[in-house]
Coordinates of C-alpha atoms in Angstrom, one line a residue:
M6 CA -2.6 134.1 -57.0
A7 CA -3.4 135.5 -53.6
A8 CA 0.0 137.0 -52.7
T9 CA -1.3 138.8 -49.6
A10 CA -0.8 136.3 -46.7
L11 CA -3.6 136.1 -44.2
P12 CA -2.9 136.5 -40.5
P13 CA -3.7 133.6 -38.1
L14 CA -7.3 132.5 -38.3
P15 CA -9.3 133.8 -35.3
P16 CA -11.0 131.0 -33.4
Q17 CA -14.4 132.7 -34.2
F18 CA -13.8 131.9 -37.9
K19 CA -13.2 128.2 -37.6
S20 CA -16.3 127.4 -39.7
I21 CA -14.8 129.0 -42.8
Q22 CA -11.3 127.6 -42.6
H23 CA -12.0 124.8 -45.1
H24 CA -13.6 127.2 -47.6
L25 CA -10.4 129.2 -47.4
R26 CA -8.2 126.1 -47.8
T27 CA -10.3 125.1 -50.9
A28 CA -9.8 128.6 -52.3
Q29 CA -6.0 128.2 -51.9
E30 CA -6.0 124.8 -53.6
L31 CA -8.1 126.1 -56.5
D32 CA -6.1 129.3 -57.1
R33 CA -4.2 128.1 -60.1
R34 CA -6.7 125.8 -61.9
E35 CA -10.0 127.4 -61.0
P36 CA -9.4 131.0 -60.0
V37 CA -13.1 132.0 -60.4
V38 CA -14.2 129.3 -57.9
A39 CA -11.3 130.3 -55.6
Y40 CA -12.6 133.9 -55.7
Y41 CA -16.1 133.0 -54.7
C42 CA -14.8 130.7 -51.9
R43 CA -13.0 133.8 -50.5
L44 CA -16.1 135.9 -51.0
Y45 CA -18.2 133.4 -49.1
A46 CA -15.6 133.4 -46.3
M47 CA -15.6 137.2 -46.2
Q48 CA -19.4 137.5 -46.1
T49 CA -19.7 134.7 -43.5
G50 CA -16.9 136.2 -41.4
M51 CA -18.5 139.6 -41.4
K52 CA -21.7 138.0 -40.0
I53 CA -19.8 136.2 -37.3
D54 CA -17.6 139.0 -35.9
S55 CA -16.5 142.2 -37.6
K56 CA -15.7 144.1 -34.5
T57 CA -13.0 142.2 -32.6
P58 CA -9.6 143.6 -33.5
E59 CA -8.1 140.2 -34.6
C60 CA -11.3 139.5 -36.7
R61 CA -11.2 143.0 -38.3
K62 CA -7.5 142.5 -39.2
F63 CA -8.2 139.1 -40.7
L64 CA -11.2 140.3 -42.7
S65 CA -9.2 143.4 -43.9
K66 CA -6.5 141.1 -45.3
L67 CA -9.0 138.8 -46.9
M68 CA -10.6 141.8 -48.5
D69 CA -7.2 142.7 -50.0
Q70 CA -7.0 139.3 -51.5
L71 CA -10.5 139.7 -53.1
E72 CA -9.6 143.1 -54.5
A73 CA -6.4 141.7 -56.0
M74 CA -8.3 138.9 -57.6
K75 CA -10.9 141.3 -59.0
K76 CA -8.2 143.4 -60.5
Q77 CA -6.4 140.4 -62.0
F78 CA -9.6 138.8 -63.5
G79 CA -11.6 142.0 -64.0
D80 CA -12.3 141.0 -67.7
N81 CA -13.7 137.6 -66.7
E82 CA -17.5 137.5 -67.0
A83 CA -17.7 135.0 -64.2
I84 CA -16.3 137.6 -61.9
T85 CA -18.2 140.6 -63.2
Q86 CA -21.6 138.9 -63.7
E87 CA -23.2 137.0 -60.9
I88 CA -25.3 134.8 -63.2
V89 CA -22.2 133.6 -65.0
G90 CA -20.3 133.2 -61.7
S91 CA -23.1 131.2 -60.1
A92 CA -23.3 128.9 -63.1
H93 CA -19.6 128.4 -63.1
V94 CA -19.4 127.5 -59.4
E95 CA -22.5 125.3 -59.5
N96 CA -21.2 123.3 -62.5
Y97 CA -17.8 122.8 -60.9
A98 CA -19.4 121.6 -57.6
L99 CA -21.6 119.3 -59.6
K100 CA -18.7 117.9 -61.5
M101 CA -16.9 117.1 -58.3
F102 CA -20.0 115.5 -56.9
L103 CA -20.5 113.3 -59.9
Y104 CA -16.9 112.3 -60.0
A105 CA -17.1 111.2 -56.3
D106 CA -20.5 109.6 -56.9
N107 CA -19.3 107.7 -59.9
E108 CA -16.3 106.4 -57.9
D109 CA -18.6 105.5 -55.0
R110 CA -21.0 103.5 -57.1
S111 CA -18.1 101.7 -58.7
G112 CA -16.9 100.6 -55.3
Q113 CA -13.7 102.7 -55.7
F114 CA -13.2 104.1 -52.2
H115 CA -10.2 106.3 -51.7
K116 CA -9.1 109.6 -50.1
N117 CA -9.5 111.6 -53.3
M118 CA -13.2 110.7 -53.7
I119 CA -13.8 111.5 -50.0
K120 CA -12.3 114.9 -50.4
S121 CA -14.2 115.4 -53.6
F122 CA -17.5 114.7 -51.9
Y123 CA -16.6 117.0 -49.0
T124 CA -15.3 119.8 -51.2
A125 CA -18.4 119.6 -53.4
S126 CA -20.4 120.3 -50.2
L127 CA -18.2 123.3 -49.4
L128 CA -18.8 124.7 -52.8
I129 CA -22.5 124.4 -52.4
D130 CA -22.1 126.5 -49.3
V131 CA -20.4 129.1 -51.5
L132 CA -23.4 129.2 -53.8
T133 CA -25.3 131.1 -51.0
V134 CA -23.4 134.2 -52.0
F135 CA -25.7 134.3 -55.0
G136 CA -28.9 133.8 -53.0
E137 CA -30.9 130.9 -51.4
L138 CA -29.9 127.4 -52.4
S139 CA -32.2 125.4 -54.6
E140 CA -33.7 122.2 -53.1
E141 CA -31.6 120.0 -55.3
N142 CA -28.4 121.8 -54.1
I143 CA -29.5 121.4 -50.5
Q144 CA -29.9 117.7 -51.2
H145 CA -26.6 117.5 -52.9
R146 CA -24.8 119.1 -50.0
K147 CA -26.5 116.9 -47.4
Y148 CA -25.7 113.7 -49.3
A149 CA -22.1 114.7 -50.2
R150 CA -21.3 115.6 -46.6
W151 CA -22.8 112.4 -45.3
K152 CA -21.1 110.3 -47.9
A153 CA -17.7 111.8 -47.0
A154 CA -18.2 111.1 -43.4
Y155 CA -19.6 107.6 -43.9
I156 CA -16.8 106.4 -46.3
H157 CA -14.1 108.0 -44.2
N158 CA -15.3 106.4 -41.0
C159 CA -15.7 103.0 -42.7
L160 CA -12.1 103.1 -44.0
K161 CA -10.8 104.3 -40.7
N162 CA -12.5 101.4 -38.9
G163 CA -11.4 98.8 -41.5
E164 CA -14.9 98.3 -42.8
T165 CA -16.0 98.1 -46.5
P166 CA -18.4 101.0 -47.3
Q167 CA -21.7 100.2 -49.0
P168 CA -21.8 101.9 -52.5
G169 CA -24.6 104.3 -53.4
P170 CA -27.4 105.8 -51.3
I171 CA -28.3 104.0 -48.1
G172 CA -30.0 105.2 -45.0
M173 CA -28.3 108.4 -43.9
E174 CA -27.3 108.3 -40.3
G175 CA -25.6 110.8 -38.1
E176 CA -22.0 110.7 -39.3
S177 CA -19.4 113.4 -38.5
F178 CA -16.6 114.0 -41.0
D179 CA -13.6 115.4 -39.2
A180 CA -12.0 117.3 -42.1
E181 CA -9.5 118.9 -39.8
R182 CA -8.0 115.7 -38.8
E183 CA -7.7 114.7 -42.5
E184 CA -5.9 117.8 -43.5
A185 CA -2.3 117.5 -42.3
G186 CA -0.7 120.9 -41.8
S187 CA -4.0 122.7 -41.8
S188 CA -2.6 125.2 -39.3
S189 CA -0.3 126.6 -42.1
L190 CA -3.3 127.4 -44.3
H191 CA -3.2 131.1 -43.4
S192 CA 0.6 131.5 -44.0
G193 CA -0.1 131.4 -47.7
T194 CA 2.6 128.7 -48.2
T195 CA 0.6 125.5 -47.9
Q196 CA 0.8 123.4 -51.0
P197 CA -1.8 120.7 -51.2
T198 CA -0.6 117.2 -52.0
S199 CA -1.8 115.4 -55.0
S200 CA -2.9 112.4 -53.0
S201 CA -5.6 114.4 -51.2
T202 CA -6.5 117.0 -53.7
F203 CA -9.2 116.8 -56.3
E204 CA -7.8 117.3 -59.8
A205 CA -10.1 118.5 -62.5
N206 CA -8.5 116.2 -65.1
N207 CA -9.5 113.2 -63.0
I208 CA -13.2 113.8 -63.8
P209 CA -14.5 111.1 -66.1
T210 CA -15.4 112.6 -69.5
S211 CA -18.0 110.1 -70.4
N212 CA -21.7 110.7 -69.7
Y213 CA -23.1 109.6 -66.4
T214 CA -25.9 107.3 -67.7
G215 CA -26.8 104.8 -65.1
I216 CA -25.8 106.9 -62.1
H217 CA -28.7 107.3 -59.7
I218 CA -28.2 110.7 -58.0
P219 CA -30.0 111.1 -54.7
P220 CA -33.5 112.6 -54.6
G221 CA -33.5 116.3 -55.6
A222 CA -30.3 116.0 -57.6
H223 CA -29.9 116.8 -61.3
A224 CA -32.1 114.7 -63.5
P225 CA -31.0 113.5 -66.9
A226 CA -31.7 116.0 -69.7
N227 CA -35.0 115.8 -71.5
T228 CA -35.0 114.6 -75.1
P229 CA -35.5 117.3 -77.7
A230 CA -38.8 115.7 -78.6
E231 CA -40.1 116.7 -75.2
V232 CA -39.8 120.4 -75.9
P233 CA -43.3 121.7 -76.8
H234 CA -44.0 123.5 -80.0
N235 CA -45.3 127.0 -80.0
T236 CA -49.0 126.8 -80.5
G237 CA -49.8 130.5 -80.6
E238 CA -48.5 133.9 -79.7
V239 CA -46.9 134.0 -76.3
R240 CA -46.4 137.2 -74.3
L241 CA -43.0 137.1 -72.5
T242 CA -42.3 139.3 -69.6
P243 CA -38.9 140.9 -68.9
E244 CA -38.5 138.3 -66.1
D245 CA -39.1 135.5 -68.6
F246 CA -36.3 136.8 -70.8
A247 CA -34.0 137.2 -67.8
R248 CA -34.7 133.6 -66.8
A249 CA -34.1 132.3 -70.4
Q250 CA -30.8 134.3 -70.4
K251 CA -29.8 132.6 -67.1
Y252 CA -30.4 129.2 -68.6
C253 CA -28.3 130.0 -71.6
K254 CA -25.5 131.3 -69.3
Y255 CA -25.7 128.0 -67.4
A256 CA -25.4 126.0 -70.6
G257 CA -22.4 128.1 -71.7
S258 CA -20.7 127.4 -68.4
A259 CA -21.5 123.7 -68.6
L260 CA -19.9 123.5 -72.1
Q261 CA -16.6 124.9 -70.6
Y262 CA -16.5 121.5 -68.8
E263 CA -17.6 119.6 -71.8
D264 CA -20.8 118.7 -69.8
V265 CA -23.1 118.1 -72.7
S266 CA -26.0 116.7 -70.6
T267 CA -26.2 119.8 -68.4
A268 CA -25.8 122.2 -71.3
V269 CA -28.6 120.5 -73.3
Q270 CA -30.8 120.4 -70.2
N271 CA -30.5 124.2 -69.7
L272 CA -30.9 125.1 -73.3
Q273 CA -34.1 123.0 -73.4
K274 CA -35.3 124.9 -70.3
A275 CA -34.6 128.2 -72.1
L276 CA -36.3 127.0 -75.3
K277 CA -39.4 125.8 -73.4
L278 CA -39.7 129.1 -71.6
L279 CA -39.4 131.1 -74.8
I280 CA -41.9 128.9 -76.7
T281 CA -44.6 128.4 -74.0
G282 CA -43.9 131.2 -71.5
R283 CA -43.7 128.5 -68.8
E284 CA -40.9 126.6 -67.2

């Protein structure tokens, strides 16, 4: 989509280069996620340096890309409503995380799952455009980044990685070294190769029963029987209705990915809130 080519990345903005690469890779299949990746890069870049001429020029071109996307997808609720956008990005990040985690626990170690872990962590960074991260997302990000580094270093050293959660040690994932041709990111011409790019249709469509996500991650949905019955008149505040609406939006976004478990979980949260006035 983003036709406006970006100028060379100023050295000050090195920390956002992989978020911009992710945006470029997702432009066709996930334009909403690509939009928020660029928005994150824009907001982060503004905080880093908005005064140096080369940085101002870069941010100006990035703003042009964002405006063009807003115009192109102006009728998309995920662009116009932050609640929907947040749910969309979060669900996509979780899908990538679960795909990589499933491969990891099955002992299927390969470049695509490493990239999926790492990209999931980048997308959780992007969620900060909507506010502070939840504790579970902080845990997801930490675990995904560590797993990408751990598996990458094992394979590089000819070692067999240990599946699933183990003691997290200081690993450093050099994503730059892994992305050949990363210097051409900002020319607008880089085409990611299928061998290193996460494809949405690679996500297993079955449920994830049996996968033990690290502490703080998404728990399995409660059963309908666990939703309490209304035992009396409950006074709901405007904030309660807003939260219930948020859970319904999350459920709707999850259904776009045929993620029944997450959809049910969020609908049950909304129902519990509406029935009891408590979460």
